[in-house]
Amino acid sequence: MLNEINNRLEDIFKFLEDDLELLENELKNRLLSITDNKIDLHNVFKYFFDIRGKRLRPILVLLSAGLVRKESSDLIQGNVIKAATVMELIHNSSLIHDDIIDESSHRRGQATLNHKFNNKIAVLAGDLLYSHAFLIMNKLNFSQVSGILSGCVEKMCRSEIKEIISPYSDFTEYIGLCDAKTADLMSACCKCGALISNAKKDEVTALGNFGTNFGIAYQLTDDFLDDEQPKSFDINLLLQAKIYGEKAKKNLAEFADNEYKKHLLNLVQYVTEKAESVKLEKDFNNEQNKQKELSS
Ligand code: FPP
Ligand code: MG
């Protein structure tokens, strides 16, 4: 079952193989350029990027750009890869800052930058990634893309401050937090991919809404798997994730069926099915361990 679910993501990686390779090269070159061949600085970023994530944000940029593409040119293609790079850098910058705020010692199975080096290095490394992302974005010369991203990062930071001062207390505030910290960047990925591909206004809006609903579903599954069940109100995190996933699928209803749409829909399916399956496996292992303890 888990294999079948993972295949959905593997199929997307295969479908976008060439673009993802260009993305990895762009990321590598960018990291070399910001570290200016200084070994110490290079080691900080190499350490962080050696463990890579799923590249969900670049995937959203690439699939959205492909979904609305009417004509292809090297310029558009190059800009889409640059936008995907910008999103991955901003995402990683936000994770580095999140780990400092949360005083986390581990992420993706390895020590966080704040833990391995220290807070000073980590906060500056996050800032460096973030400013470099904006440097690439400004060179794209798409004022709408710049506006969307600046607004998105402002929203992320504002909501993180609010969360520290007065944590959410009801369902609406909680969903607002999921939107601000995770979904808005995913929505920005979809909108920016579409804009660079010269999408029509209603296509940009539909893909933006898709990104928001997908992102909320994603954050809900993340909290579900981390056992971060809100205490102040009752919510079935997995059920809500499925509801937001269905909303995301509906946002694509007006687009003609093609491979890009298929993979965007599969990405939604992957996120909720994977969470459900990982949880089942966890519960099963816990139950087996309990039984073993009882019988020993
Ligand atoms: C992880 O959430 C945190 C985020 C997705 C956003 C954090 C945002 C900031 C720290 C604002 C600064 C932003 C920039 C771009 C400089 P989580 O704690 O639920 O997930 P986790 O389990 O992966 O830590
Ligand atoms: Mg965290």
PDB file of C-alpha atoms and ligand atoms in Angstrom:
ATOM      1  CA  MET A   1       0.000   0.000   0.000  1.00  0.00           C
ATOM      2  CA  LEU A   2       2.736   2.461   1.054  1.00  0.00           C
ATOM      3  CA  ASN A   3       4.645   1.545  -2.125  1.00  0.00           C
ATOM      4  CA  GLU A   4       1.651   2.405  -4.263  1.00  0.00           C
ATOM      5  CA  ILE A   5       1.336   5.768  -2.510  1.00  0.00           C
ATOM      6  CA  ASN A   6       5.047   6.574  -2.848  1.00  0.00           C
ATOM      7  CA  ASN A   7       4.781   5.741  -6.556  1.00  0.00           C
ATOM      8  CA  ARG A   8       2.541   8.768  -7.025  1.00  0.00           C
ATOM      9  CA  LEU A   9       5.420  11.017  -5.941  1.00  0.00           C
ATOM     10  CA  GLU A  10       8.009   8.940  -7.828  1.00  0.00           C
ATOM     11  CA  ASP A  11       5.926   9.356 -11.015  1.00  0.00           C
ATOM     12  CA  ILE A  12       5.976  13.123 -10.535  1.00  0.00           C
ATOM     13  CA  PHE A  13       9.767  13.068 -10.063  1.00  0.00           C
ATOM     14  CA  LYS A  14      10.085  11.024 -13.275  1.00  0.00           C
ATOM     15  CA  PHE A  15       7.727  13.317 -15.185  1.00  0.00           C
ATOM     16  CA  LEU A  16       9.710  16.426 -14.119  1.00  0.00           C
ATOM     17  CA  GLU A  17      13.110  14.708 -14.203  1.00  0.00           C
ATOM     18  CA  ASP A  18      14.828  17.143 -16.609  1.00  0.00           C
ATOM     19  CA  ASP A  19      13.473  20.256 -14.890  1.00  0.00           C
ATOM     20  CA  LEU A  20      14.356  18.949 -11.440  1.00  0.00           C
ATOM     21  CA  GLU A  21      17.900  18.285 -12.614  1.00  0.00           C
ATOM     22  CA  LEU A  22      18.124  21.893 -13.841  1.00  0.00           C
ATOM     23  CA  LEU A  23      16.779  23.009 -10.458  1.00  0.00           C
ATOM     24  CA  GLU A  24      19.413  21.009  -8.550  1.00  0.00           C
ATOM     25  CA  ASN A  25      22.168  22.512 -10.722  1.00  0.00           C
ATOM     26  CA  GLU A  26      20.802  26.009 -10.215  1.00  0.00           C
ATOM     27  CA  LEU A  27      20.615  25.462  -6.440  1.00  0.00           C
ATOM     28  CA  LYS A  28      24.162  24.089  -6.363  1.00  0.00           C
ATOM     29  CA  ASN A  29      25.544  27.008  -8.392  1.00  0.00           C
ATOM     30  CA  ARG A  30      23.663  29.524  -6.244  1.00  0.00           C
ATOM     31  CA  LEU A  31      25.044  28.028  -3.053  1.00  0.00           C
ATOM     32  CA  LEU A  32      28.558  28.111  -4.496  1.00  0.00           C
ATOM     33  CA  SER A  33      28.105  31.742  -5.518  1.00  0.00           C
ATOM     34  CA  ILE A  34      26.853  32.950  -2.130  1.00  0.00           C
ATOM     35  CA  THR A  35      29.623  31.185  -0.277  1.00  0.00           C
ATOM     36  CA  ASP A  36      32.216  32.864  -2.468  1.00  0.00           C
ATOM     37  CA  ASN A  37      34.515  29.814  -2.307  1.00  0.00           C
ATOM     38  CA  LYS A  38      34.990  30.356   1.417  1.00  0.00           C
ATOM     39  CA  ILE A  39      35.330  26.857   2.830  1.00  0.00           C
ATOM     40  CA  ASP A  40      33.770  27.602   6.240  1.00  0.00           C
ATOM     41  CA  LEU A  41      30.696  29.249   4.780  1.00  0.00           C
ATOM     42  CA  HIS A  42      30.406  26.588   2.108  1.00  0.00           C
ATOM     43  CA  ASN A  43      30.438  23.854   4.758  1.00  0.00           C
ATOM     44  CA  VAL A  44      27.467  25.444   6.540  1.00  0.00           C
ATOM     45  CA  PHE A  45      25.287  25.369   3.424  1.00  0.00           C
ATOM     46  CA  LYS A  46      26.606  22.061   2.128  1.00  0.00           C
ATOM     47  CA  TYR A  47      25.745  20.517   5.478  1.00  0.00           C
ATOM     48  CA  PHE A  48      22.214  21.894   5.299  1.00  0.00           C
ATOM     49  CA  PHE A  49      21.491  21.082   1.645  1.00  0.00           C
ATOM     50  CA  ASP A  50      23.076  17.620   1.661  1.00  0.00           C
ATOM     51  CA  ILE A  51      19.854  16.356   3.212  1.00  0.00           C
ATOM     52  CA  ARG A  52      17.264  17.405   0.703  1.00  0.00           C
ATOM     53  CA  GLY A  53      13.544  17.628   1.174  1.00  0.00           C
ATOM     54  CA  LYS A  54      10.881  16.502  -1.292  1.00  0.00           C
ATOM     55  CA  ARG A  55      11.163  19.709  -3.367  1.00  0.00           C
ATOM     56  CA  LEU A  56       7.383  20.162  -3.088  1.00  0.00           C
ATOM     57  CA  ARG A  57       7.509  23.912  -3.656  1.00  0.00           C
ATOM     58  CA  PRO A  58       9.575  23.736  -6.866  1.00  0.00           C
ATOM     59  CA  ILE A  59       7.291  20.902  -8.027  1.00  0.00           C
ATOM     60  CA  LEU A  60       4.273  23.195  -7.556  1.00  0.00           C
ATOM     61  CA  VAL A  61       5.980  25.936  -9.607  1.00  0.00           C
ATOM     62  CA  LEU A  62       6.896  23.497 -12.407  1.00  0.00           C
ATOM     63  CA  LEU A  63       3.509  21.751 -12.591  1.00  0.00           C
ATOM     64  CA  SER A  64       1.562  25.036 -12.480  1.00  0.00           C
ATOM     65  CA  ALA A  65       3.760  26.581 -15.166  1.00  0.00           C
ATOM     66  CA  GLY A  66       3.296  23.472 -17.321  1.00  0.00           C
ATOM     67  CA  LEU A  67      -0.463  23.335 -16.801  1.00  0.00           C
ATOM     68  CA  VAL A  68      -1.090  26.775 -18.304  1.00  0.00           C
ATOM     69  CA  ARG A  69       1.762  26.832 -20.853  1.00  0.00           C
ATOM     70  CA  LYS A  70       0.616  27.724 -24.379  1.00  0.00           C
ATOM     71  CA  GLU A  71       4.013  28.458 -25.893  1.00  0.00           C
ATOM     72  CA  SER A  72       7.431  27.399 -24.745  1.00  0.00           C
ATOM     73  CA  SER A  73      10.686  29.321 -25.031  1.00  0.00           C
ATOM     74  CA  ASP A  74      14.123  29.037 -23.458  1.00  0.00           C
ATOM     75  CA  LEU A  75      13.487  32.354 -21.700  1.00  0.00           C
ATOM     76  CA  ILE A  76      10.232  31.183 -20.093  1.00  0.00           C
ATOM     77  CA  GLN A  77      11.766  27.817 -19.186  1.00  0.00           C
ATOM     78  CA  GLY A  78      14.825  29.492 -17.618  1.00  0.00           C
ATOM     79  CA  ASN A  79      12.613  31.854 -15.626  1.00  0.00           C
ATOM     80  CA  VAL A  80      10.444  28.993 -14.349  1.00  0.00           C
ATOM     81  CA  ILE A  81      13.548  27.179 -13.049  1.00  0.00           C
ATOM     82  CA  LYS A  82      14.748  30.399 -11.406  1.00  0.00           C
ATOM     83  CA  ALA A  83      11.342  30.913  -9.735  1.00  0.00           C
ATOM     84  CA  ALA A  84      11.412  27.303  -8.494  1.00  0.00           C
ATOM     85  CA  THR A  85      14.898  27.946  -7.047  1.00  0.00           C
ATOM     86  CA  VAL A  86      13.685  31.124  -5.322  1.00  0.00           C
ATOM     87  CA  MET A  87      10.829  29.217  -3.655  1.00  0.00           C
ATOM     88  CA  GLU A  88      13.107  26.429  -2.416  1.00  0.00           C
ATOM     89  CA  LEU A  89      15.569  28.960  -0.969  1.00  0.00           C
ATOM     90  CA  ILE A  90      12.819  30.906   0.806  1.00  0.00           C
ATOM     91  CA  HIS A  91      11.314  27.702   2.165  1.00  0.00           C
ATOM     92  CA  ASN A  92      14.670  26.534   3.538  1.00  0.00           C
ATOM     93  CA  SER A  93      15.376  29.947   5.004  1.00  0.00           C
ATOM     94  CA  SER A  94      12.044  29.774   6.857  1.00  0.00           C
ATOM     95  CA  LEU A  95      12.874  26.286   8.200  1.00  0.00           C
ATOM     96  CA  ILE A  96      16.270  27.448   9.499  1.00  0.00           C
ATOM     97  CA  HIS A  97      14.537  30.332  11.301  1.00  0.00           C
ATOM     98  CA  ASP A  98      11.774  28.032  12.554  1.00  0.00           C
ATOM     99  CA  ASP A  99      14.359  25.675  14.096  1.00  0.00           C
ATOM    100  CA  ILE A 100      16.009  28.590  15.919  1.00  0.00           C
ATOM    101  CA  ILE A 101      12.637  29.810  17.252  1.00  0.00           C
ATOM    102  CA  ASP A 102      11.571  26.291  18.293  1.00  0.00           C
ATOM    103  CA  GLU A 103      15.073  25.499  19.633  1.00  0.00           C
ATOM    104  CA  SER A 104      14.877  22.279  17.610  1.00  0.00           C
ATOM    105  CA  SER A 105      17.898  20.029  17.603  1.00  0.00           C
ATOM    106  CA  HIS A 106      17.010  17.819  14.618  1.00  0.00           C
ATOM    107  CA  ARG A 107      15.376  18.092  11.188  1.00  0.00           C
ATOM    108  CA  ARG A 108      15.247  15.518   8.371  1.00  0.00           C
ATOM    109  CA  GLY A 109      17.224  13.139  10.559  1.00  0.00           C
ATOM    110  CA  GLN A 110      20.237  15.368  11.148  1.00  0.00           C
ATOM    111  CA  ALA A 111      21.225  18.068  13.650  1.00  0.00           C
ATOM    112  CA  THR A 112      19.786  21.491  12.810  1.00  0.00           C
ATOM    113  CA  LEU A 113      22.111  24.377  11.885  1.00  0.00           C
ATOM    114  CA  ASN A 114      21.460  26.058  15.258  1.00  0.00           C
ATOM    115  CA  HIS A 115      22.385  22.841  17.043  1.00  0.00           C
ATOM    116  CA  LYS A 116      25.425  21.883  14.958  1.00  0.00           C
ATOM    117  CA  PHE A 117      26.844  25.426  14.683  1.00  0.00           C
ATOM    118  CA  ASN A 118      24.993  28.006  16.797  1.00  0.00           C
ATOM    119  CA  ASN A 119      22.079  30.481  16.686  1.00  0.00           C
ATOM    120  CA  LYS A 120      24.220  33.324  15.345  1.00  0.00           C
ATOM    121  CA  ILE A 121      25.419  31.316  12.352  1.00  0.00           C
ATOM    122  CA  ALA A 122      21.983  29.808  11.736  1.00  0.00           C
ATOM    123  CA  VAL A 123      20.071  33.108  11.762  1.00  0.00           C
ATOM    124  CA  LEU A 124      22.579  34.701   9.379  1.00  0.00           C
ATOM    125  CA  ALA A 125      22.612  31.648   7.095  1.00  0.00           C
ATOM    126  CA  GLY A 126      18.802  31.864   6.918  1.00  0.00           C
ATOM    127  CA  ASP A 127      19.031  35.588   6.137  1.00  0.00           C
ATOM    128  CA  LEU A 128      21.613  34.957   3.443  1.00  0.00           C
ATOM    129  CA  LEU A 129      19.450  32.353   1.689  1.00  0.00           C
ATOM    130  CA  TYR A 130      16.469  34.632   1.935  1.00  0.00           C
ATOM    131  CA  SER A 131      18.222  37.728   0.531  1.00  0.00           C
ATOM    132  CA  HIS A 132      19.789  35.702  -2.259  1.00  0.00           C
ATOM    133  CA  ALA A 133      16.348  34.391  -3.190  1.00  0.00           C
ATOM    134  CA  PHE A 134      15.102  37.971  -3.529  1.00  0.00           C
ATOM    135  CA  LEU A 135      18.149  38.884  -5.612  1.00  0.00           C
ATOM    136  CA  ILE A 136      17.299  36.132  -8.118  1.00  0.00           C
ATOM    137  CA  MET A 137      13.641  37.123  -8.057  1.00  0.00           C
ATOM    138  CA  ASN A 138      14.347  40.793  -8.756  1.00  0.00           C
ATOM    139  CA  LYS A 139      16.409  39.827 -11.787  1.00  0.00           C
ATOM    140  CA  LEU A 140      13.356  37.992 -13.151  1.00  0.00           C
ATOM    141  CA  ASN A 141      11.813  41.453 -13.454  1.00  0.00           C
ATOM    142  CA  PHE A 142       8.231  40.302 -12.876  1.00  0.00           C
ATOM    143  CA  SER A 143       6.728  42.931 -10.591  1.00  0.00           C
ATOM    144  CA  GLN A 144       3.674  40.781  -9.832  1.00  0.00           C
ATOM    145  CA  VAL A 145       5.869  37.872  -8.743  1.00  0.00           C
ATOM    146  CA  SER A 146       7.945  40.183  -6.506  1.00  0.00           C
ATOM    147  CA  GLY A 147       4.764  41.578  -4.931  1.00  0.00           C
ATOM    148  CA  ILE A 148       3.291  38.137  -4.257  1.00  0.00           C
ATOM    149  CA  LEU A 149       6.486  36.852  -2.634  1.00  0.00           C
ATOM    150  CA  SER A 150       7.169  39.912  -0.494  1.00  0.00           C
ATOM    151  CA  GLY A 151       3.569  39.836   0.754  1.00  0.00           C
ATOM    152  CA  CYS A 152       3.843  36.122   1.455  1.00  0.00           C
ATOM    153  CA  VAL A 153       7.028  36.379   3.563  1.00  0.00           C
ATOM    154  CA  GLU A 154       5.554  39.356   5.433  1.00  0.00           C
ATOM    155  CA  LYS A 155       2.477  37.218   6.224  1.00  0.00           C
ATOM    156  CA  MET A 156       4.665  34.292   7.403  1.00  0.00           C
ATOM    157  CA  CYS A 157       6.663  36.494   9.773  1.00  0.00           C
ATOM    158  CA  ARG A 158       3.604  38.352  11.094  1.00  0.00           C
ATOM    159  CA  SER A 159       1.792  35.109  11.880  1.00  0.00           C
ATOM    160  CA  GLU A 160       4.872  33.589  13.579  1.00  0.00           C
ATOM    161  CA  ILE A 161       5.098  36.659  15.868  1.00  0.00           C
ATOM    162  CA  LYS A 162       1.359  36.501  16.576  1.00  0.00           C
ATOM    163  CA  GLU A 163       1.630  32.788  17.370  1.00  0.00           C
ATOM    164  CA  ILE A 164       4.358  33.464  19.951  1.00  0.00           C
ATOM    165  CA  ILE A 165       2.456  36.331  21.613  1.00  0.00           C
ATOM    166  CA  SER A 166      -1.077  34.885  21.526  1.00  0.00           C
ATOM    167  CA  PRO A 167      -1.392  31.310  20.210  1.00  0.00           C
ATOM    168  CA  TYR A 168      -4.493  30.303  18.203  1.00  0.00           C
ATOM    169  CA  SER A 169      -7.531  29.406  20.257  1.00  0.00           C
ATOM    170  CA  ASP A 170     -10.143  28.237  17.749  1.00  0.00           C
ATOM    171  CA  PHE A 171     -10.525  26.424  14.425  1.00  0.00           C
ATOM    172  CA  THR A 172     -10.583  29.598  12.300  1.00  0.00           C
ATOM    173  CA  GLU A 173      -7.397  30.955  13.870  1.00  0.00           C
ATOM    174  CA  TYR A 174      -5.705  27.575  13.515  1.00  0.00           C
ATOM    175  CA  ILE A 175      -6.539  27.310   9.804  1.00  0.00           C
ATOM    176  CA  GLY A 176      -5.348  30.928   9.448  1.00  0.00           C
ATOM    177  CA  LEU A 177      -2.005  29.877  10.926  1.00  0.00           C
ATOM    178  CA  CYS A 178      -1.760  26.872   8.545  1.00  0.00           C
ATOM    179  CA  ASP A 179      -2.438  29.255   5.684  1.00  0.00           C
ATOM    180  CA  ALA A 180       0.092  31.880   6.776  1.00  0.00           C
ATOM    181  CA  LYS A 181       2.981  29.607   7.689  1.00  0.00           C
ATOM    182  CA  THR A 182       2.682  26.994   4.938  1.00  0.00           C
ATOM    183  CA  ALA A 183      -0.132  27.385   2.425  1.00  0.00           C
ATOM    184  CA  ASP A 184       0.512  30.950   1.339  1.00  0.00           C
ATOM    185  CA  LEU A 185       4.009  30.060   0.069  1.00  0.00           C
ATOM    186  CA  MET A 186       2.559  27.057  -1.784  1.00  0.00           C
ATOM    187  CA  SER A 187      -0.104  29.310  -3.276  1.00  0.00           C
ATOM    188  CA  ALA A 188       2.656  31.757  -4.280  1.00  0.00           C
ATOM    189  CA  CYS A 189       4.523  28.874  -5.992  1.00  0.00           C
ATOM    190  CA  CYS A 190       1.459  28.040  -8.102  1.00  0.00           C
ATOM    191  CA  LYS A 191       0.632  31.670  -8.928  1.00  0.00           C
ATOM    192  CA  CYS A 192       4.213  32.596  -9.817  1.00  0.00           C
ATOM    193  CA  GLY A 193       4.688  29.492 -12.007  1.00  0.00           C
ATOM    194  CA  ALA A 194       1.469  30.404 -13.817  1.00  0.00           C
ATOM    195  CA  LEU A 195       2.351  34.111 -14.180  1.00  0.00           C
ATOM    196  CA  ILE A 196       5.770  33.337 -15.662  1.00  0.00           C
ATOM    197  CA  SER A 197       4.044  31.028 -18.152  1.00  0.00           C
ATOM    198  CA  ASN A 198       1.811  33.972 -19.177  1.00  0.00           C
ATOM    199  CA  ALA A 199      -1.373  32.494 -17.705  1.00  0.00           C
ATOM    200  CA  LYS A 200      -4.717  34.260 -17.886  1.00  0.00           C
ATOM    201  CA  LYS A 201      -5.980  36.024 -14.754  1.00  0.00           C
ATOM    202  CA  ASP A 202      -8.591  33.386 -13.891  1.00  0.00           C
ATOM    203  CA  GLU A 203      -6.001  30.625 -14.320  1.00  0.00           C
ATOM    204  CA  VAL A 204      -3.652  32.389 -11.882  1.00  0.00           C
ATOM    205  CA  THR A 205      -6.513  32.778  -9.386  1.00  0.00           C
ATOM    206  CA  ALA A 206      -7.584  29.124  -9.675  1.00  0.00           C
ATOM    207  CA  LEU A 207      -4.011  27.871  -9.237  1.00  0.00           C
ATOM    208  CA  GLY A 208      -3.498  30.250  -6.291  1.00  0.00           C
ATOM    209  CA  ASN A 209      -6.597  28.809  -4.619  1.00  0.00           C
ATOM    210  CA  PHE A 210      -5.373  25.296  -5.383  1.00  0.00           C
ATOM    211  CA  GLY A 211      -2.043  26.099  -3.684  1.00  0.00           C
ATOM    212  CA  THR A 212      -3.798  27.514  -0.613  1.00  0.00           C
ATOM    213  CA  ASN A 213      -6.094  24.519  -0.137  1.00  0.00           C
ATOM    214  CA  PHE A 214      -3.327  22.034  -0.907  1.00  0.00           C
ATOM    215  CA  GLY A 215      -1.010  23.842   1.540  1.00  0.00           C
ATOM    216  CA  ILE A 216      -3.595  23.798   4.338  1.00  0.00           C
ATOM    217  CA  ALA A 217      -4.171  20.073   3.725  1.00  0.00           C
ATOM    218  CA  TYR A 218      -0.394  19.569   3.836  1.00  0.00           C
ATOM    219  CA  GLN A 219       0.057  21.440   7.138  1.00  0.00           C
ATOM    220  CA  LEU A 220      -2.878  19.531   8.675  1.00  0.00           C
ATOM    221  CA  THR A 221      -1.237  16.206   7.778  1.00  0.00           C
ATOM    222  CA  ASP A 222       2.093  17.485   9.132  1.00  0.00           C
ATOM    223  CA  ASP A 223       0.457  18.308  12.474  1.00  0.00           C
ATOM    224  CA  PHE A 224      -1.436  14.989  12.374  1.00  0.00           C
ATOM    225  CA  LEU A 225       1.818  13.023  11.974  1.00  0.00           C
ATOM    226  CA  ASP A 226       3.645  15.127  14.588  1.00  0.00           C
ATOM    227  CA  ASP A 227       0.743  14.472  17.021  1.00  0.00           C
ATOM    228  CA  GLU A 228       0.242  18.214  17.292  1.00  0.00           C
ATOM    229  CA  GLN A 229      -3.448  17.906  18.061  1.00  0.00           C
ATOM    230  CA  PRO A 230      -4.889  21.337  19.016  1.00  0.00           C
ATOM    231  CA  LYS A 231      -5.906  21.260  22.678  1.00  0.00           C
ATOM    232  CA  SER A 232      -8.313  24.189  22.849  1.00  0.00           C
ATOM    233  CA  PHE A 233     -10.900  22.746  20.398  1.00  0.00           C
ATOM    234  CA  ASP A 234     -11.927  19.475  18.840  1.00  0.00           C
ATOM    235  CA  ILE A 235     -10.686  18.750  15.315  1.00  0.00           C
ATOM    236  CA  ASN A 236     -10.083  15.601  13.310  1.00  0.00           C
ATOM    237  CA  LEU A 237      -6.857  16.641  11.569  1.00  0.00           C
ATOM    238  CA  LEU A 238      -6.855  13.882   8.941  1.00  0.00           C
ATOM    239  CA  LEU A 239     -10.502  14.394   8.052  1.00  0.00           C
ATOM    240  CA  GLN A 240      -9.960  18.153   7.692  1.00  0.00           C
ATOM    241  CA  ALA A 241      -6.869  17.497   5.559  1.00  0.00           C
ATOM    242  CA  LYS A 242      -9.004  15.377   3.235  1.00  0.00           C
ATOM    243  CA  ILE A 243     -11.665  18.097   3.081  1.00  0.00           C
ATOM    244  CA  TYR A 244      -9.070  20.738   2.103  1.00  0.00           C
ATOM    245  CA  GLY A 245      -7.556  18.249  -0.356  1.00  0.00           C
ATOM    246  CA  GLU A 246     -10.943  17.871  -2.051  1.00  0.00           C
ATOM    247  CA  LYS A 247     -11.292  21.671  -2.215  1.00  0.00           C
ATOM    248  CA  ALA A 248      -7.883  21.827  -3.907  1.00  0.00           C
ATOM    249  CA  LYS A 249      -8.937  19.241  -6.500  1.00  0.00           C
ATOM    250  CA  LYS A 250     -12.096  21.245  -7.264  1.00  0.00           C
ATOM    251  CA  ASN A 251      -9.966  24.357  -7.886  1.00  0.00           C
ATOM    252  CA  LEU A 252      -8.541  22.576 -10.963  1.00  0.00           C
ATOM    253  CA  ALA A 253     -11.953  21.653 -12.404  1.00  0.00           C
ATOM    254  CA  GLU A 254     -11.860  24.260 -15.183  1.00  0.00           C
ATOM    255  CA  PHE A 255      -8.477  23.176 -16.551  1.00  0.00           C
ATOM    256  CA  ALA A 256      -8.376  20.757 -19.470  1.00  0.00           C
ATOM    257  CA  ASP A 257      -7.155  17.280 -18.551  1.00  0.00           C
ATOM    258  CA  ASN A 258      -3.464  16.746 -19.237  1.00  0.00           C
ATOM    259  CA  GLU A 259      -0.400  15.216 -17.572  1.00  0.00           C
ATOM    260  CA  TYR A 260       0.305  18.351 -15.495  1.00  0.00           C
ATOM    261  CA  LYS A 261      -3.207  18.355 -14.068  1.00  0.00           C
ATOM    262  CA  LYS A 262      -3.014  14.618 -13.406  1.00  0.00           C
ATOM    263  CA  HIS A 263       0.175  15.066 -11.380  1.00  0.00           C
ATOM    264  CA  LEU A 264      -1.197  18.051  -9.422  1.00  0.00           C
ATOM    265  CA  LEU A 265      -4.234  15.947  -8.477  1.00  0.00           C
ATOM    266  CA  ASN A 266      -1.963  13.018  -7.587  1.00  0.00           C
ATOM    267  CA  LEU A 267       0.112  15.294  -5.354  1.00  0.00           C
ATOM    268  CA  VAL A 268      -3.005  16.081  -3.304  1.00  0.00           C
ATOM    269  CA  GLN A 269      -3.852  12.398  -3.106  1.00  0.00           C
ATOM    270  CA  TYR A 270      -0.273  11.530  -2.131  1.00  0.00           C
ATOM    271  CA  VAL A 271      -0.210  13.934   0.829  1.00  0.00           C
ATOM    272  CA  THR A 272      -3.380  12.673   2.519  1.00  0.00           C
ATOM    273  CA  GLU A 273      -2.903   8.970   1.693  1.00  0.00           C
ATOM    274  CA  LYS A 274       0.700   9.032   2.885  1.00  0.00           C
ATOM    275  CA  ALA A 275      -0.286  10.577   6.235  1.00  0.00           C
ATOM    276  CA  GLU A 276      -3.013   8.005   6.771  1.00  0.00           C
ATOM    277  CA  SER A 277      -0.746   5.124   5.886  1.00  0.00           C
ATOM    278  CA  VAL A 278       2.224   6.311   8.009  1.00  0.00           C
ATOM    279  CA  LYS A 279      -0.131   6.752  10.994  1.00  0.00           C
ATOM    280  CA  LEU A 280      -1.591   3.258  10.544  1.00  0.00           C
ATOM    281  CA  GLU A 281       1.905   1.800  10.436  1.00  0.00           C
ATOM    282  CA  LYS A 282       2.923   3.749  13.582  1.00  0.00           C
ATOM    283  CA  ASP A 283      -0.205   2.591  15.465  1.00  0.00           C
ATOM    284  CA  PHE A 284       0.368  -0.994  14.338  1.00  0.00           C
ATOM    285  CA  ASN A 285       4.010  -0.972  15.548  1.00  0.00           C
ATOM    286  CA  ASN A 286       3.009   0.612  18.888  1.00  0.00           C
ATOM    287  CA  GLU A 287       0.328  -2.025  19.371  1.00  0.00           C
ATOM    288  CA  GLN A 288       2.770  -4.832  18.574  1.00  0.00           C
ATOM    289  CA  ASN A 289       5.321  -3.428  21.043  1.00  0.00           C
ATOM    290  CA  LYS A 290       2.631  -3.239  23.735  1.00  0.00           C
ATOM    291  CA  GLN A 291       1.630  -6.866  23.094  1.00  0.00           C
ATOM    292  CA  LYS A 292       5.298  -7.924  23.261  1.00  0.00           C
ATOM    293  CA  GLU A 293       5.750  -6.112  26.595  1.00  0.00           C
ATOM    294  CA  LEU A 294       2.604  -7.735  27.983  1.00  0.00           C
ATOM    295  CA  SER A 295       3.688 -11.235  26.982  1.00  0.00           C
ATOM    296  CA  SER A 296       7.290 -10.913  28.216  1.00  0.00           C
TER     297      SER A 296
HETATM  298  C1  FPP B   1       7.472  25.054  10.049  1.00  0.00           C
HETATM  299  O1  FPP B   1       6.277  24.718  10.652  1.00  0.00           O
HETATM  300  C2  FPP B   1       7.560  26.538   9.846  1.00  0.00           C
HETATM  301  C3  FPP B   1       7.173  27.197   8.762  1.00  0.00           C
HETATM  302  C4  FPP B   1       6.579  26.467   7.624  1.00  0.00           C
HETATM  303  C5  FPP B   1       7.281  28.673   8.614  1.00  0.00           C
HETATM  304  C6  FPP B   1       8.184  29.390   9.579  1.00  0.00           C
HETATM  305  C7  FPP B   1       8.267  30.833   9.240  1.00  0.00           C
HETATM  306  C8  FPP B   1       9.107  31.695   9.806  1.00  0.00           C
HETATM  307  C9  FPP B   1      10.052  31.284  10.874  1.00  0.00           C
HETATM  308  C10 FPP B   1       9.122  33.120   9.357  1.00  0.00           C
HETATM  309  C11 FPP B   1      10.422  33.476   8.707  1.00  0.00           C
HETATM  310  C12 FPP B   1      10.327  33.284   7.259  1.00  0.00           C
HETATM  311  C13 FPP B   1      11.333  33.566   6.370  1.00  0.00           C
HETATM  312  C14 FPP B   1      11.144  33.296   4.937  1.00  0.00           C
HETATM  313  C15 FPP B   1      12.630  34.141   6.758  1.00  0.00           C
HETATM  314  P1  FPP B   1       6.198  23.540  11.716  1.00  0.00           P
HETATM  315  O2  FPP B   1       6.976  23.944  12.929  1.00  0.00           O
HETATM  316  O3  FPP B   1       4.770  23.196  11.879  1.00  0.00           O
HETATM  317  O4  FPP B   1       6.870  22.362  10.898  1.00  0.00           O
HETATM  318  P2  FPP B   1       8.135  21.486  11.247  1.00  0.00           P
HETATM  319  O5  FPP B   1       7.572  20.296  11.964  1.00  0.00           O
HETATM  320  O6  FPP B   1       8.704  21.141   9.896  1.00  0.00           O
HETATM  321  O7  FPP B   1       9.072  22.310  12.082  1.00  0.00           O
HETATM  322 MG    MG B   2       8.908  23.626  13.677  1.00  0.00          MG
END
